[in-house]
mmCIF file of C-alpha atoms in Angstrom:
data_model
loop_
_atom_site.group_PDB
_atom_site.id
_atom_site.type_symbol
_atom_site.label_atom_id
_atom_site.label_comp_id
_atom_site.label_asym_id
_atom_site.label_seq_id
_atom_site.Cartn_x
_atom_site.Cartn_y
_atom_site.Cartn_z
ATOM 1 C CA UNK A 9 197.391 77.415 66.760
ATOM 2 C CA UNK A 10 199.728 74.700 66.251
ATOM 3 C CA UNK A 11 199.969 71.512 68.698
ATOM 4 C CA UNK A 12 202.967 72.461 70.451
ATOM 5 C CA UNK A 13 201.298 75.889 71.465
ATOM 6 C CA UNK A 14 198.339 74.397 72.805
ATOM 7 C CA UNK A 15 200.273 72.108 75.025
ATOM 8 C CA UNK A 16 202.358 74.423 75.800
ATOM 9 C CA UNK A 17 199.456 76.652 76.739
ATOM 10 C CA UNK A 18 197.905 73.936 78.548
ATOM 11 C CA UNK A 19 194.867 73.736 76.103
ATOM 12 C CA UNK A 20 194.099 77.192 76.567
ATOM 13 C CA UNK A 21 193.438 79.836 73.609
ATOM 14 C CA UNK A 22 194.338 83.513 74.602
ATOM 15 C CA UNK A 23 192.814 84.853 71.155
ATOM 16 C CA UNK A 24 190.138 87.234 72.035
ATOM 17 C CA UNK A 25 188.311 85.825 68.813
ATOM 18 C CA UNK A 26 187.929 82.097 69.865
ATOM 19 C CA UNK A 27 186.551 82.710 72.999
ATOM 20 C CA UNK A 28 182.835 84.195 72.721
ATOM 21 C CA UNK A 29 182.952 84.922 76.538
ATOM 22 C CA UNK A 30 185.831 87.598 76.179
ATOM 23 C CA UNK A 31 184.609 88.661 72.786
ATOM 24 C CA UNK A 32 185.262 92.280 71.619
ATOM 25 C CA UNK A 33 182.733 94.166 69.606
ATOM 26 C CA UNK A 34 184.092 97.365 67.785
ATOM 27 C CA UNK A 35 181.764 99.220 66.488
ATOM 28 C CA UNK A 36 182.293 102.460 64.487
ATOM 29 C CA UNK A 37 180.614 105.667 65.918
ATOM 30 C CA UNK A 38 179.195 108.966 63.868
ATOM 31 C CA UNK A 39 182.584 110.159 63.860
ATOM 32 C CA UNK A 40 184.294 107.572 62.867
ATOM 33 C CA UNK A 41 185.860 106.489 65.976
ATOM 34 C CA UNK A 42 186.454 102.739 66.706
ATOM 35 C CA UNK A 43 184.946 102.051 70.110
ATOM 36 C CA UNK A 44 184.883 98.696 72.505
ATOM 37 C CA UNK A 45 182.229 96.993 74.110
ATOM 38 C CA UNK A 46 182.661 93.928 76.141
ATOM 39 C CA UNK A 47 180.448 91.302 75.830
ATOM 40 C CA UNK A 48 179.483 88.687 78.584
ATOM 41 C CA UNK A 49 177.734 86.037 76.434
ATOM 42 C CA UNK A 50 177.365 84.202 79.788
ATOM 43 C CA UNK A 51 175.565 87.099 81.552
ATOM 44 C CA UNK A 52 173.156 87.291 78.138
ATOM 45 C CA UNK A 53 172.209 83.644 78.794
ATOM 46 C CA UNK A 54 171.665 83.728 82.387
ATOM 47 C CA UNK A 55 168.987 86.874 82.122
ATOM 48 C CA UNK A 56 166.980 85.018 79.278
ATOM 49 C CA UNK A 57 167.074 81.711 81.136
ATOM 50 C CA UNK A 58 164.012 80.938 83.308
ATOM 51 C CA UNK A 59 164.698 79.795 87.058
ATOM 52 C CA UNK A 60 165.152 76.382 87.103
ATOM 53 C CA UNK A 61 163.465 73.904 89.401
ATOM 54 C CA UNK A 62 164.637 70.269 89.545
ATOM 55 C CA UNK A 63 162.642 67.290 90.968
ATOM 56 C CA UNK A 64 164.567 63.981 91.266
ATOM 57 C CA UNK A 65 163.614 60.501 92.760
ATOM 58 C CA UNK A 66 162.289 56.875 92.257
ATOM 59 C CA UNK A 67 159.457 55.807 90.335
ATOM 60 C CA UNK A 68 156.877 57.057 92.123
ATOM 61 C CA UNK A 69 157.471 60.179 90.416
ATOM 62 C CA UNK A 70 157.724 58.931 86.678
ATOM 63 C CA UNK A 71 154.420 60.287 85.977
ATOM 64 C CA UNK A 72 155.244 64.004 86.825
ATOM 65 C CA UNK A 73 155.388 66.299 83.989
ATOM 66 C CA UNK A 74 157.707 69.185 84.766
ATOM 67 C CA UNK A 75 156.870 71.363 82.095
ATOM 68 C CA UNK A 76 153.613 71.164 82.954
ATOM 69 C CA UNK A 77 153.959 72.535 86.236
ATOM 70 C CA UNK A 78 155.323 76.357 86.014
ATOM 71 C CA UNK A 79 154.842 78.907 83.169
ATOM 72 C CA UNK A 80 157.557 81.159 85.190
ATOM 73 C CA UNK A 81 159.882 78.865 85.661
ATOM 74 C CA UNK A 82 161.533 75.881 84.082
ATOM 75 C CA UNK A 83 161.195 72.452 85.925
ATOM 76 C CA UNK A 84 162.760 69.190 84.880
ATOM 77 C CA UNK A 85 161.393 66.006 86.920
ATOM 78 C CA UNK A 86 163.136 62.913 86.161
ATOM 79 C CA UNK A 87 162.006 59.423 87.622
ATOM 80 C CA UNK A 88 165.244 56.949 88.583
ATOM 81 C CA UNK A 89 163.210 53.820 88.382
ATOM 82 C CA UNK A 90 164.627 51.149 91.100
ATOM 83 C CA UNK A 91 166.577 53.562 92.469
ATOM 84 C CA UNK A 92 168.042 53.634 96.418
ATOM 85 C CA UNK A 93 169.123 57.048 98.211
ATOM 86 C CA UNK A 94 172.966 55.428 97.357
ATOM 87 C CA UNK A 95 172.236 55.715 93.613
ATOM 88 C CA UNK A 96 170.564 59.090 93.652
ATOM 89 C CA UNK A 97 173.959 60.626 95.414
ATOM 90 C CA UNK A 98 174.937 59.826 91.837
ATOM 91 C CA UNK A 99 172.164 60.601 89.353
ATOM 92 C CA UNK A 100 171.666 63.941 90.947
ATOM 93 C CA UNK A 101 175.242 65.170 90.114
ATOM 94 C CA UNK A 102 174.887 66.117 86.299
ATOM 95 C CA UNK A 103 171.681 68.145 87.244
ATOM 96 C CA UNK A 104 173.026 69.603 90.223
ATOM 97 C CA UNK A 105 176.009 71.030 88.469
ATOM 98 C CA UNK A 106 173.641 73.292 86.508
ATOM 99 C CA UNK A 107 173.092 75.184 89.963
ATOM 100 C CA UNK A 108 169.053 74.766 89.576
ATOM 101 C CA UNK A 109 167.407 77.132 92.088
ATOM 102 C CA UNK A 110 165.443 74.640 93.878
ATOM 103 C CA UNK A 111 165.926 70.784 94.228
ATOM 104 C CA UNK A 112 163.124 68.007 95.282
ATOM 105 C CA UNK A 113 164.328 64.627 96.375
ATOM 106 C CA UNK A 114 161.682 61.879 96.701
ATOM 107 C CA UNK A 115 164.272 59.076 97.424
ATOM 108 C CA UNK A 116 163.931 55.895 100.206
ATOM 109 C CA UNK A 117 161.298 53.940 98.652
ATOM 110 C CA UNK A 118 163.670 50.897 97.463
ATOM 111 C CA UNK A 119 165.598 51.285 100.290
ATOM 112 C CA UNK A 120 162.743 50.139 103.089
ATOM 113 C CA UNK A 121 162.941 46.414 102.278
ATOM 114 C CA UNK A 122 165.824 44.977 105.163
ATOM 115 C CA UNK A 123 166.794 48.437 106.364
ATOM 116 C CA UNK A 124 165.404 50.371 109.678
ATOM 117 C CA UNK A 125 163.078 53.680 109.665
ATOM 118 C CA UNK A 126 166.081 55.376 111.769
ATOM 119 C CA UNK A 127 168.840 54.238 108.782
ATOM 120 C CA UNK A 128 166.677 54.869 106.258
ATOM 121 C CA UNK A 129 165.729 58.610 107.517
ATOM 122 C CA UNK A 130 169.644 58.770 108.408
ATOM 123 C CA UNK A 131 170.683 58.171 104.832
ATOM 124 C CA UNK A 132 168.179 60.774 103.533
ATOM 125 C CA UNK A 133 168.879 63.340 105.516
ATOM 126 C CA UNK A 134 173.060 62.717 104.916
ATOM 127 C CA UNK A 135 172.350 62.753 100.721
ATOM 128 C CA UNK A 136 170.102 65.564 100.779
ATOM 129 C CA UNK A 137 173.383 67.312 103.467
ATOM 130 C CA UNK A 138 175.746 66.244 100.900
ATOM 131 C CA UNK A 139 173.789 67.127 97.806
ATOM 132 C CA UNK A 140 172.784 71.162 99.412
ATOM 133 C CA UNK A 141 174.802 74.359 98.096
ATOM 134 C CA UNK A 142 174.648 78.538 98.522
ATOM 135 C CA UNK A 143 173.034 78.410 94.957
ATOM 136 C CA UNK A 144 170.287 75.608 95.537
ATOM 137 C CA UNK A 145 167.135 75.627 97.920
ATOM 138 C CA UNK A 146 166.278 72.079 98.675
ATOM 139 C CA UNK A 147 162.940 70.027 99.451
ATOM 140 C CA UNK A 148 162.610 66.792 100.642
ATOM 141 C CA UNK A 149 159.746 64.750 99.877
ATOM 142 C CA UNK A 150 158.157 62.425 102.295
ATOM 143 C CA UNK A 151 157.905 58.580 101.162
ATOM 144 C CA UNK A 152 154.537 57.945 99.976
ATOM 145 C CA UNK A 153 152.388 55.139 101.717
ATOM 146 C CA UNK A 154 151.904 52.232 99.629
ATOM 147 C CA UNK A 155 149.249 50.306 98.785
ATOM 148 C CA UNK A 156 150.975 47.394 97.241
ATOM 149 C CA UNK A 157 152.219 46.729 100.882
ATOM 150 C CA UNK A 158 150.840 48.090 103.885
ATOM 151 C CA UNK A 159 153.379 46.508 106.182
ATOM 152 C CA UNK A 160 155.367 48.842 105.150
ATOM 153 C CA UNK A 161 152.910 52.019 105.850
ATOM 154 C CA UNK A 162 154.213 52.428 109.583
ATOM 155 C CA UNK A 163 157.910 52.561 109.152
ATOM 156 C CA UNK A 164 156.857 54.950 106.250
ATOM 157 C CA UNK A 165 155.267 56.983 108.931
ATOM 158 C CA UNK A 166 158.156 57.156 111.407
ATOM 159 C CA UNK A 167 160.425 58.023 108.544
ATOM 160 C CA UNK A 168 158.428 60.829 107.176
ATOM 161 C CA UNK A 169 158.113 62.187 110.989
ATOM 162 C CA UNK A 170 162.190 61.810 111.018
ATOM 163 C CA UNK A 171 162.539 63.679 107.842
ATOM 164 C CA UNK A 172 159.906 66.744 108.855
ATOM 165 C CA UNK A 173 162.079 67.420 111.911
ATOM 166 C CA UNK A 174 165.527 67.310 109.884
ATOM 167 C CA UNK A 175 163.909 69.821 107.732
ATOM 168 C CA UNK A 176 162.772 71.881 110.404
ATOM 169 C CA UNK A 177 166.883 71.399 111.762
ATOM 170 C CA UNK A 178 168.491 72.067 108.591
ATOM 171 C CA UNK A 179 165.969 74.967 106.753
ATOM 172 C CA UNK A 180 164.896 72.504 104.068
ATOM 173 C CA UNK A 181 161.323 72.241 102.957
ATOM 174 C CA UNK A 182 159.575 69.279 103.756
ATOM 175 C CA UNK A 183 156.375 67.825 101.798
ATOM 176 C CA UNK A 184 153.658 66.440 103.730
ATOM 177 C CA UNK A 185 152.538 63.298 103.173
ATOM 178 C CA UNK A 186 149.295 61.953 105.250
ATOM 179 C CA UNK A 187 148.159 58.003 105.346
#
């Protein structure tokens, strides 16, 4: 296909042979007969595939192992380290456009130092609103108390309560985290 046709075209290819997903097989029968069988190579892939199962947050998930976790199904668990709820609305976007099947966010950890339990919980629950779809069941992880610095523990508390109800509000799972 020469330049001009493809702009012309706007970039797309109508030959049946290019394109795998509208690929034709013909296949002889007994009798000689040409016949047609469509082929959805996308349909193929999606049957094979495993369900997939995304967890995403801060560092205090880098040790998680996805593929450890599920023979069944496939999980990926990736660890933003440093991240705040603001950065995840943008890490989360090249996994989320894979449609996984179920997403865990364990995000607000960075953002306790200098904000309030009520803004932090806020921001949470408006990512994890933002980040939702038909396609995608979504858990929320609670912060996890720290030990590094327990001044921190009771806002950590209050936020976690916060979260558990917006769960409850919205149909989202909620993980329980206990001091």
């Amino acid at each position: 296909m020469a330049w001009n046709d493809v702009v012309r075209s706007n970039g797309k290819n109508n030959d049946e042979t290019s394109n795998p997903k509208s690929k034709t097989d013909k296949a002889k029968s007994a009798n000689g007969k040409v016949s047609s069988s469509s082929i959805n190579v996308d349909n193929q892939v999606q049957a094979e595939q495993k369900p997939w199962n995304v967890i995403l947050g801060d560092s205090m998930i880098k040790n998680i192992e996805g593929w450890k976790l599920s023979k069944e199904k496939k999980v990926t668990s990736r660890s933003f380290p440093g991240s705040t709820i603001d950065d995840m609305s943008d890490f989360s976007k090249p996994f989320l456009r894979q449609k996984p099947e179920n997403l865990i966010l364990h995000i607000g950890t960075n953002d306790m130092s200098g904000e309030s339990s009520d803004n932090v919980a806020t921001k949470i629950v408006r990512l994890s609103k933002n980040k939702q779809s038909p396609t995608t069941k979504l858990a929320i992880s609670g912060i996890i108390f720290r030990t590094d610095n327990e001044n921190l523990n009771a806002n950590i508390k209050q936020i976690n309560e916060l979260l558990k109800s917006a769960c409850r509000n919205n149909g989202w799972k909620c993980t329980s985290i206990k001091s």
